[in-house]
Amino acid sequence: MSIIARFRDIMSSNINALLDKAENPEKMIDQYLRNLNSDLGKVKAETASVMAQEQRSKREWDACKDDMEKMERYAIKALEAGNEDDARKFLERKGSLDSQFNELEASYQLARTNSLQMKQMHDKLVSDIGELEARRNMLKAKWSVAKTQERINKLGDSAARTGGSISAFGRMEDKVNRALDEANAMAELNAGAKDDIEDLTAKYDQQSASVDNELEALKMRLKNNN
């Protein structure tokens, strides 16, 4: 992009709007500053050249105007001295300067317009650079915070997926436990009814032993009392 084209962007657009369109404002603002600082030296030289041209045009225009006024004064002096022919020559000279005066005036007005435009572009460029320099750190800090928040959001999505996996694992565990309970119940059913006669005989055998022991204890007490 040429300097003049970039000037048009600077003059017709807003820095904030340019940054809003950028995918990475941090990189864009650094690049934008490098471009502007690189252009600033060229702009200053070009502005100085245009302003110098305005000054030269103004001097030439003023000099022509002074010559015309000078010829008019001499024409008056000639008439006062009674030399009408000399006065006519001075006025003819003034007339020949008149067309030159108009051309020089037009050149000066054009040079002045160009100078004003270049100064506006120069001042706008300096202002933009100053604004960007002042806001660069703030914009970079905001961009860093935004990127950090984006990473946090991505981690949150991963955590949500992990929670779903844990929930699925819990459902699998419940299914295994149910299968184990069913297997144990089936094993108990397959074992059949339990034969309780052995437990019953053991009960009475225990009771008989207890009675015999108590009988022996009574005999010992009677013997001791006698």
PDB file of C-alpha atoms in Angstrom:
ATOM      1  CA  MET A   1       0.000   0.000   0.000  1.00  0.00           C
ATOM      2  CA  SER A   2       1.385   3.434  -0.971  1.00  0.00           C
ATOM      3  CA  ILE A   3       1.792   6.222   1.546  1.00  0.00           C
ATOM      4  CA  ILE A   4      -0.969   8.272  -0.091  1.00  0.00           C
ATOM      5  CA  ALA A   5      -3.339   5.298  -0.018  1.00  0.00           C
ATOM      6  CA  ARG A   6      -2.548   4.765   3.665  1.00  0.00           C
ATOM      7  CA  PHE A   7      -3.198   8.450   4.237  1.00  0.00           C
ATOM      8  CA  ARG A   8      -6.671   8.003   2.785  1.00  0.00           C
ATOM      9  CA  ASP A   9      -7.277   5.165   5.253  1.00  0.00           C
ATOM     10  CA  ILE A  10      -6.047   7.293   8.125  1.00  0.00           C
ATOM     11  CA  MET A  11      -8.146  10.299   7.126  1.00  0.00           C
ATOM     12  CA  SER A  12     -11.332   8.365   6.361  1.00  0.00           C
ATOM     13  CA  SER A  13     -11.334   5.629   9.004  1.00  0.00           C
ATOM     14  CA  ASN A  14     -11.154   5.247  12.741  1.00  0.00           C
ATOM     15  CA  ILE A  15      -8.382   3.355  14.504  1.00  0.00           C
ATOM     16  CA  ASN A  16     -10.841   1.554  16.748  1.00  0.00           C
ATOM     17  CA  ALA A  17     -12.774   0.356  13.699  1.00  0.00           C
ATOM     18  CA  LEU A  18      -9.590  -0.985  12.142  1.00  0.00           C
ATOM     19  CA  LEU A  19      -8.677  -2.828  15.328  1.00  0.00           C
ATOM     20  CA  ASP A  20     -12.181  -4.279  15.652  1.00  0.00           C
ATOM     21  CA  LYS A  21     -11.807  -5.886  12.225  1.00  0.00           C
ATOM     22  CA  ALA A  22      -8.451  -7.490  13.096  1.00  0.00           C
ATOM     23  CA  GLU A  23      -8.264 -11.172  13.967  1.00  0.00           C
ATOM     24  CA  ASN A  24      -5.290 -10.481  16.245  1.00  0.00           C
ATOM     25  CA  PRO A  25      -5.335  -6.834  17.463  1.00  0.00           C
ATOM     26  CA  GLU A  26      -2.059  -7.326  19.357  1.00  0.00           C
ATOM     27  CA  LYS A  27      -0.137  -8.141  16.179  1.00  0.00           C
ATOM     28  CA  MET A  28      -2.022  -5.591  14.127  1.00  0.00           C
ATOM     29  CA  ILE A  29      -1.284  -2.675  16.423  1.00  0.00           C
ATOM     30  CA  ASP A  30       2.453  -3.486  16.388  1.00  0.00           C
ATOM     31  CA  GLN A  31       2.461  -3.764  12.613  1.00  0.00           C
ATOM     32  CA  TYR A  32       0.364  -0.621  12.270  1.00  0.00           C
ATOM     33  CA  LEU A  33       2.786   1.324  14.445  1.00  0.00           C
ATOM     34  CA  ARG A  34       5.765   0.060  12.460  1.00  0.00           C
ATOM     35  CA  ASN A  35       4.098   1.161   9.221  1.00  0.00           C
ATOM     36  CA  LEU A  36       3.160   4.572  10.586  1.00  0.00           C
ATOM     37  CA  ASN A  37       6.566   5.269  12.114  1.00  0.00           C
ATOM     38  CA  SER A  38       8.201   4.206   8.869  1.00  0.00           C
ATOM     39  CA  ASP A  39       5.949   6.573   6.946  1.00  0.00           C
ATOM     40  CA  LEU A  40       6.304   9.455   9.355  1.00  0.00           C
ATOM     41  CA  GLY A  41       9.804  10.400   8.186  1.00  0.00           C
ATOM     42  CA  LYS A  42       8.670  10.344   4.546  1.00  0.00           C
ATOM     43  CA  VAL A  43       5.603  12.349   5.434  1.00  0.00           C
ATOM     44  CA  LYS A  44       7.632  15.009   7.204  1.00  0.00           C
ATOM     45  CA  ALA A  45       9.975  15.357   4.219  1.00  0.00           C
ATOM     46  CA  GLU A  46       7.071  15.529   1.757  1.00  0.00           C
ATOM     47  CA  THR A  47       5.166  18.002   3.934  1.00  0.00           C
ATOM     48  CA  ALA A  48       8.224  20.204   4.265  1.00  0.00           C
ATOM     49  CA  SER A  49       8.680  20.128   0.485  1.00  0.00           C
ATOM     50  CA  VAL A  50       5.057  21.103  -0.170  1.00  0.00           C
ATOM     51  CA  MET A  51       5.207  23.874   2.442  1.00  0.00           C
ATOM     52  CA  ALA A  52       8.398  25.188   0.835  1.00  0.00           C
ATOM     53  CA  GLN A  53       6.649  25.224  -2.531  1.00  0.00           C
ATOM     54  CA  GLU A  54       3.829  27.243  -0.970  1.00  0.00           C
ATOM     55  CA  GLN A  55       6.345  29.762   0.370  1.00  0.00           C
ATOM     56  CA  ARG A  56       8.084  30.106  -3.015  1.00  0.00           C
ATOM     57  CA  SER A  57       4.750  30.608  -4.782  1.00  0.00           C
ATOM     58  CA  LYS A  58       3.781  33.217  -2.235  1.00  0.00           C
ATOM     59  CA  ARG A  59       7.058  35.112  -2.712  1.00  0.00           C
ATOM     60  CA  GLU A  60       6.702  35.089  -6.513  1.00  0.00           C
ATOM     61  CA  TRP A  61       3.108  36.255  -6.261  1.00  0.00           C
ATOM     62  CA  ASP A  62       4.014  39.002  -3.797  1.00  0.00           C
ATOM     63  CA  ALA A  63       6.959  40.104  -5.986  1.00  0.00           C
ATOM     64  CA  CYS A  64       4.712  40.361  -9.042  1.00  0.00           C
ATOM     65  CA  LYS A  65       2.176  42.335  -7.037  1.00  0.00           C
ATOM     66  CA  ASP A  66       4.921  44.685  -5.816  1.00  0.00           C
ATOM     67  CA  ASP A  67       6.119  45.212  -9.408  1.00  0.00           C
ATOM     68  CA  MET A  68       2.608  46.078 -10.540  1.00  0.00           C
ATOM     69  CA  GLU A  69       2.191  48.575  -7.717  1.00  0.00           C
ATOM     70  CA  LYS A  70       5.621  49.971  -8.515  1.00  0.00           C
ATOM     71  CA  MET A  71       4.705  50.513 -12.206  1.00  0.00           C
ATOM     72  CA  GLU A  72       1.526  52.306 -11.132  1.00  0.00           C
ATOM     73  CA  ARG A  73       3.478  54.641  -8.822  1.00  0.00           C
ATOM     74  CA  TYR A  74       5.939  55.461 -11.593  1.00  0.00           C
ATOM     75  CA  ALA A  75       3.103  56.124 -14.009  1.00  0.00           C
ATOM     76  CA  ILE A  76       1.661  58.629 -11.528  1.00  0.00           C
ATOM     77  CA  LYS A  77       5.062  60.298 -11.136  1.00  0.00           C
ATOM     78  CA  ALA A  78       5.445  60.537 -14.920  1.00  0.00           C
ATOM     79  CA  LEU A  79       2.061  62.168 -15.280  1.00  0.00           C
ATOM     80  CA  GLU A  80       2.922  64.562 -12.468  1.00  0.00           C
ATOM     81  CA  ALA A  81       6.088  65.425 -14.372  1.00  0.00           C
ATOM     82  CA  GLY A  82       4.072  65.965 -17.567  1.00  0.00           C
ATOM     83  CA  ASN A  83       5.551  62.896 -19.346  1.00  0.00           C
ATOM     84  CA  GLU A  84       2.440  61.133 -20.622  1.00  0.00           C
ATOM     85  CA  ASP A  85       4.411  58.798 -22.907  1.00  0.00           C
ATOM     86  CA  ASP A  86       6.473  57.562 -19.976  1.00  0.00           C
ATOM     87  CA  ALA A  87       3.324  57.070 -17.931  1.00  0.00           C
ATOM     88  CA  ARG A  88       1.835  55.002 -20.795  1.00  0.00           C
ATOM     89  CA  LYS A  89       4.941  52.770 -20.851  1.00  0.00           C
ATOM     90  CA  PHE A  90       4.713  52.167 -17.110  1.00  0.00           C
ATOM     91  CA  LEU A  91       1.029  51.253 -17.420  1.00  0.00           C
ATOM     92  CA  GLU A  92       1.762  48.948 -20.372  1.00  0.00           C
ATOM     93  CA  ARG A  93       4.354  47.209 -18.239  1.00  0.00           C
ATOM     94  CA  LYS A  94       1.824  46.908 -15.436  1.00  0.00           C
ATOM     95  CA  GLY A  95      -0.669  45.384 -17.892  1.00  0.00           C
ATOM     96  CA  SER A  96       1.841  42.742 -19.025  1.00  0.00           C
ATOM     97  CA  LEU A  97       2.373  41.811 -15.392  1.00  0.00           C
ATOM     98  CA  ASP A  98      -1.356  41.420 -14.800  1.00  0.00           C
ATOM     99  CA  SER A  99      -1.699  38.040 -16.571  1.00  0.00           C
ATOM    100  CA  GLN A 100       1.455  36.813 -14.851  1.00  0.00           C
ATOM    101  CA  PHE A 101      -0.016  37.970 -11.530  1.00  0.00           C
ATOM    102  CA  ASN A 102      -3.182  35.900 -12.088  1.00  0.00           C
ATOM    103  CA  GLU A 103      -1.163  32.788 -12.962  1.00  0.00           C
ATOM    104  CA  LEU A 104       1.071  33.215  -9.920  1.00  0.00           C
ATOM    105  CA  GLU A 105      -1.980  33.720  -7.694  1.00  0.00           C
ATOM    106  CA  ALA A 106      -3.551  30.484  -8.975  1.00  0.00           C
ATOM    107  CA  SER A 107      -0.285  28.603  -8.415  1.00  0.00           C
ATOM    108  CA  TYR A 108      -0.019  30.009  -4.908  1.00  0.00           C
ATOM    109  CA  GLN A 109      -3.611  29.016  -4.016  1.00  0.00           C
ATOM    110  CA  LEU A 110      -2.988  25.467  -5.281  1.00  0.00           C
ATOM    111  CA  ALA A 111       0.278  25.225  -3.367  1.00  0.00           C
ATOM    112  CA  ARG A 112      -1.457  26.541  -0.254  1.00  0.00           C
ATOM    113  CA  THR A 113      -4.249  23.935  -0.571  1.00  0.00           C
ATOM    114  CA  ASN A 114      -1.702  21.143  -1.020  1.00  0.00           C
ATOM    115  CA  SER A 115       0.261  22.406   1.959  1.00  0.00           C
ATOM    116  CA  LEU A 116      -2.832  22.450   4.179  1.00  0.00           C
ATOM    117  CA  GLN A 117      -3.752  18.909   3.130  1.00  0.00           C
ATOM    118  CA  MET A 118      -0.251  17.617   3.780  1.00  0.00           C
ATOM    119  CA  LYS A 119      -0.161  19.298   7.192  1.00  0.00           C
ATOM    120  CA  GLN A 120      -3.519  17.731   8.055  1.00  0.00           C
ATOM    121  CA  MET A 121      -2.264  14.303   7.048  1.00  0.00           C
ATOM    122  CA  HIS A 122       0.982  14.841   8.924  1.00  0.00           C
ATOM    123  CA  ASP A 123      -0.790  15.990  12.078  1.00  0.00           C
ATOM    124  CA  LYS A 124      -3.292  13.118  11.840  1.00  0.00           C
ATOM    125  CA  LEU A 125      -0.474  10.636  11.464  1.00  0.00           C
ATOM    126  CA  VAL A 126       1.376  12.031  14.485  1.00  0.00           C
ATOM    127  CA  SER A 127      -1.874  11.968  16.492  1.00  0.00           C
ATOM    128  CA  ASP A 128      -2.609   8.359  15.517  1.00  0.00           C
ATOM    129  CA  ILE A 129       0.879   7.244  16.457  1.00  0.00           C
ATOM    130  CA  GLY A 130       0.615   8.993  19.808  1.00  0.00           C
ATOM    131  CA  GLU A 131      -2.795   7.430  20.484  1.00  0.00           C
ATOM    132  CA  LEU A 132      -1.650   3.952  19.555  1.00  0.00           C
ATOM    133  CA  GLU A 133       1.534   4.252  21.596  1.00  0.00           C
ATOM    134  CA  ALA A 134      -0.509   5.327  24.615  1.00  0.00           C
ATOM    135  CA  ARG A 135      -3.066   2.529  24.209  1.00  0.00           C
ATOM    136  CA  ARG A 136      -0.806  -0.285  23.032  1.00  0.00           C
ATOM    137  CA  ASN A 137      -0.091  -1.753  26.470  1.00  0.00           C
ATOM    138  CA  MET A 138      -3.744  -1.498  27.482  1.00  0.00           C
ATOM    139  CA  LEU A 139      -4.901  -3.231  24.310  1.00  0.00           C
ATOM    140  CA  LYS A 140      -2.277  -5.957  24.675  1.00  0.00           C
ATOM    141  CA  ALA A 141      -3.309  -6.534  28.289  1.00  0.00           C
ATOM    142  CA  LYS A 142      -6.974  -6.833  27.286  1.00  0.00           C
ATOM    143  CA  TRP A 143      -6.074  -9.194  24.462  1.00  0.00           C
ATOM    144  CA  SER A 144      -4.055 -11.361  26.861  1.00  0.00           C
ATOM    145  CA  VAL A 145      -7.000 -11.519  29.270  1.00  0.00           C
ATOM    146  CA  ALA A 146      -9.323 -12.453  26.407  1.00  0.00           C
ATOM    147  CA  LYS A 147      -7.029 -15.275  25.267  1.00  0.00           C
ATOM    148  CA  THR A 148      -6.718 -16.539  28.854  1.00  0.00           C
ATOM    149  CA  GLN A 149     -10.502 -16.569  29.197  1.00  0.00           C
ATOM    150  CA  GLU A 150     -10.735 -18.474  25.928  1.00  0.00           C
ATOM    151  CA  ARG A 151      -8.339 -21.114  27.258  1.00  0.00           C
ATOM    152  CA  ILE A 152     -10.336 -21.353  30.491  1.00  0.00           C
ATOM    153  CA  ASN A 153     -13.506 -21.864  28.481  1.00  0.00           C
ATOM    154  CA  LYS A 154     -11.851 -24.681  26.546  1.00  0.00           C
ATOM    155  CA  LEU A 155     -10.692 -26.294  29.803  1.00  0.00           C
ATOM    156  CA  GLY A 156     -14.246 -25.990  31.111  1.00  0.00           C
ATOM    157  CA  ASP A 157     -15.493 -27.878  28.088  1.00  0.00           C
ATOM    158  CA  SER A 158     -12.915 -30.609  28.742  1.00  0.00           C
ATOM    159  CA  ALA A 159     -13.998 -30.799  32.390  1.00  0.00           C
ATOM    160  CA  ALA A 160     -17.612 -31.177  31.310  1.00  0.00           C
ATOM    161  CA  ARG A 161     -16.657 -34.053  29.026  1.00  0.00           C
ATOM    162  CA  THR A 162     -14.691 -35.662  31.895  1.00  0.00           C
ATOM    163  CA  GLY A 163     -17.758 -35.412  34.128  1.00  0.00           C
ATOM    164  CA  GLY A 164     -19.760 -37.215  31.485  1.00  0.00           C
ATOM    165  CA  SER A 165     -17.152 -39.985  31.364  1.00  0.00           C
ATOM    166  CA  ILE A 166     -17.266 -40.385  35.156  1.00  0.00           C
ATOM    167  CA  SER A 167     -21.058 -40.600  35.040  1.00  0.00           C
ATOM    168  CA  ALA A 168     -20.842 -43.277  32.343  1.00  0.00           C
ATOM    169  CA  PHE A 169     -18.306 -45.201  34.460  1.00  0.00           C
ATOM    170  CA  GLY A 170     -20.711 -45.091  37.418  1.00  0.00           C
ATOM    171  CA  ARG A 171     -23.476 -46.556  35.275  1.00  0.00           C
ATOM    172  CA  MET A 172     -21.153 -49.354  34.181  1.00  0.00           C
ATOM    173  CA  GLU A 173     -20.274 -50.075  37.834  1.00  0.00           C
ATOM    174  CA  ASP A 174     -23.962 -50.314  38.756  1.00  0.00           C
ATOM    175  CA  LYS A 175     -24.507 -52.733  35.907  1.00  0.00           C
ATOM    176  CA  VAL A 176     -21.621 -54.964  37.100  1.00  0.00           C
ATOM    177  CA  ASN A 177     -22.964 -54.940  40.671  1.00  0.00           C
ATOM    178  CA  ARG A 178     -26.425 -55.978  39.492  1.00  0.00           C
ATOM    179  CA  ALA A 179     -24.931 -58.789  37.447  1.00  0.00           C
ATOM    180  CA  LEU A 180     -22.945 -60.007  40.487  1.00  0.00           C
ATOM    181  CA  ASP A 181     -26.050 -59.939  42.713  1.00  0.00           C
ATOM    182  CA  GLU A 182     -28.003 -61.924  40.145  1.00  0.00           C
ATOM    183  CA  ALA A 183     -25.202 -64.487  39.882  1.00  0.00           C
ATOM    184  CA  ASN A 184     -25.080 -64.941  43.673  1.00  0.00           C
ATOM    185  CA  ALA A 185     -28.855 -65.368  43.833  1.00  0.00           C
ATOM    186  CA  MET A 186     -28.735 -67.964  41.063  1.00  0.00           C
ATOM    187  CA  ALA A 187     -25.962 -69.851  42.893  1.00  0.00           C
ATOM    188  CA  GLU A 188     -28.078 -69.958  46.066  1.00  0.00           C
ATOM    189  CA  LEU A 189     -31.066 -71.298  44.158  1.00  0.00           C
ATOM    190  CA  ASN A 190     -28.937 -73.933  42.466  1.00  0.00           C
ATOM    191  CA  ALA A 191     -27.699 -75.218  45.894  1.00  0.00           C
ATOM    192  CA  GLY A 192     -31.253 -76.544  46.719  1.00  0.00           C
ATOM    193  CA  ALA A 193     -33.051 -76.861  50.083  1.00  0.00           C
ATOM    194  CA  LYS A 194     -30.750 -77.361  53.101  1.00  0.00           C
ATOM    195  CA  ASP A 195     -31.091 -80.580  55.217  1.00  0.00           C
ATOM    196  CA  ASP A 196     -31.846 -79.392  58.797  1.00  0.00           C
ATOM    197  CA  ILE A 197     -31.840 -82.861  60.511  1.00  0.00           C
ATOM    198  CA  GLU A 198     -28.182 -82.643  61.392  1.00  0.00           C
ATOM    199  CA  ASP A 199     -28.704 -79.321  63.130  1.00  0.00           C
ATOM    200  CA  LEU A 200     -31.724 -80.776  64.974  1.00  0.00           C
ATOM    201  CA  THR A 201     -29.855 -83.865  66.242  1.00  0.00           C
ATOM    202  CA  ALA A 202     -26.951 -81.733  67.325  1.00  0.00           C
ATOM    203  CA  LYS A 203     -29.361 -79.611  69.317  1.00  0.00           C
ATOM    204  CA  TYR A 204     -30.675 -82.553  71.290  1.00  0.00           C
ATOM    205  CA  ASP A 205     -27.250 -84.077  71.683  1.00  0.00           C
ATOM    206  CA  GLN A 206     -26.157 -80.827  73.239  1.00  0.00           C
ATOM    207  CA  GLN A 207     -29.190 -80.760  75.489  1.00  0.00           C
ATOM    208  CA  SER A 208     -28.535 -84.394  76.641  1.00  0.00           C
ATOM    209  CA  ALA A 209     -24.953 -83.591  77.456  1.00  0.00           C
ATOM    210  CA  SER A 210     -26.085 -80.607  79.442  1.00  0.00           C
ATOM    211  CA  VAL A 211     -28.556 -82.721  81.501  1.00  0.00           C
ATOM    212  CA  ASP A 212     -25.936 -85.398  82.212  1.00  0.00           C
ATOM    213  CA  ASN A 213     -23.529 -82.766  83.402  1.00  0.00           C
ATOM    214  CA  GLU A 214     -26.124 -81.231  85.684  1.00  0.00           C
ATOM    215  CA  LEU A 215     -27.031 -84.721  87.082  1.00  0.00           C
ATOM    216  CA  GLU A 216     -23.433 -85.428  87.946  1.00  0.00           C
ATOM    217  CA  ALA A 217     -23.160 -82.064  89.663  1.00  0.00           C
ATOM    218  CA  LEU A 218     -26.161 -82.851  91.884  1.00  0.00           C
ATOM    219  CA  LYS A 219     -24.713 -86.197  92.880  1.00  0.00           C
ATOM    220  CA  MET A 220     -21.513 -84.522  93.978  1.00  0.00           C
ATOM    221  CA  ARG A 221     -23.443 -82.031  96.118  1.00  0.00           C
ATOM    222  CA  LEU A 222     -25.411 -84.800  97.881  1.00  0.00           C
ATOM    223  CA  LYS A 223     -22.300 -86.782  98.545  1.00  0.00           C
ATOM    224  CA  ASN A 224     -20.567 -83.799 100.034  1.00  0.00           C
ATOM    225  CA  ASN A 225     -23.542 -82.968 102.272  1.00  0.00           C
ATOM    226  CA  ASN A 226     -23.539 -86.506 103.769  1.00  0.00           C
TER     227      ASN A 226
END
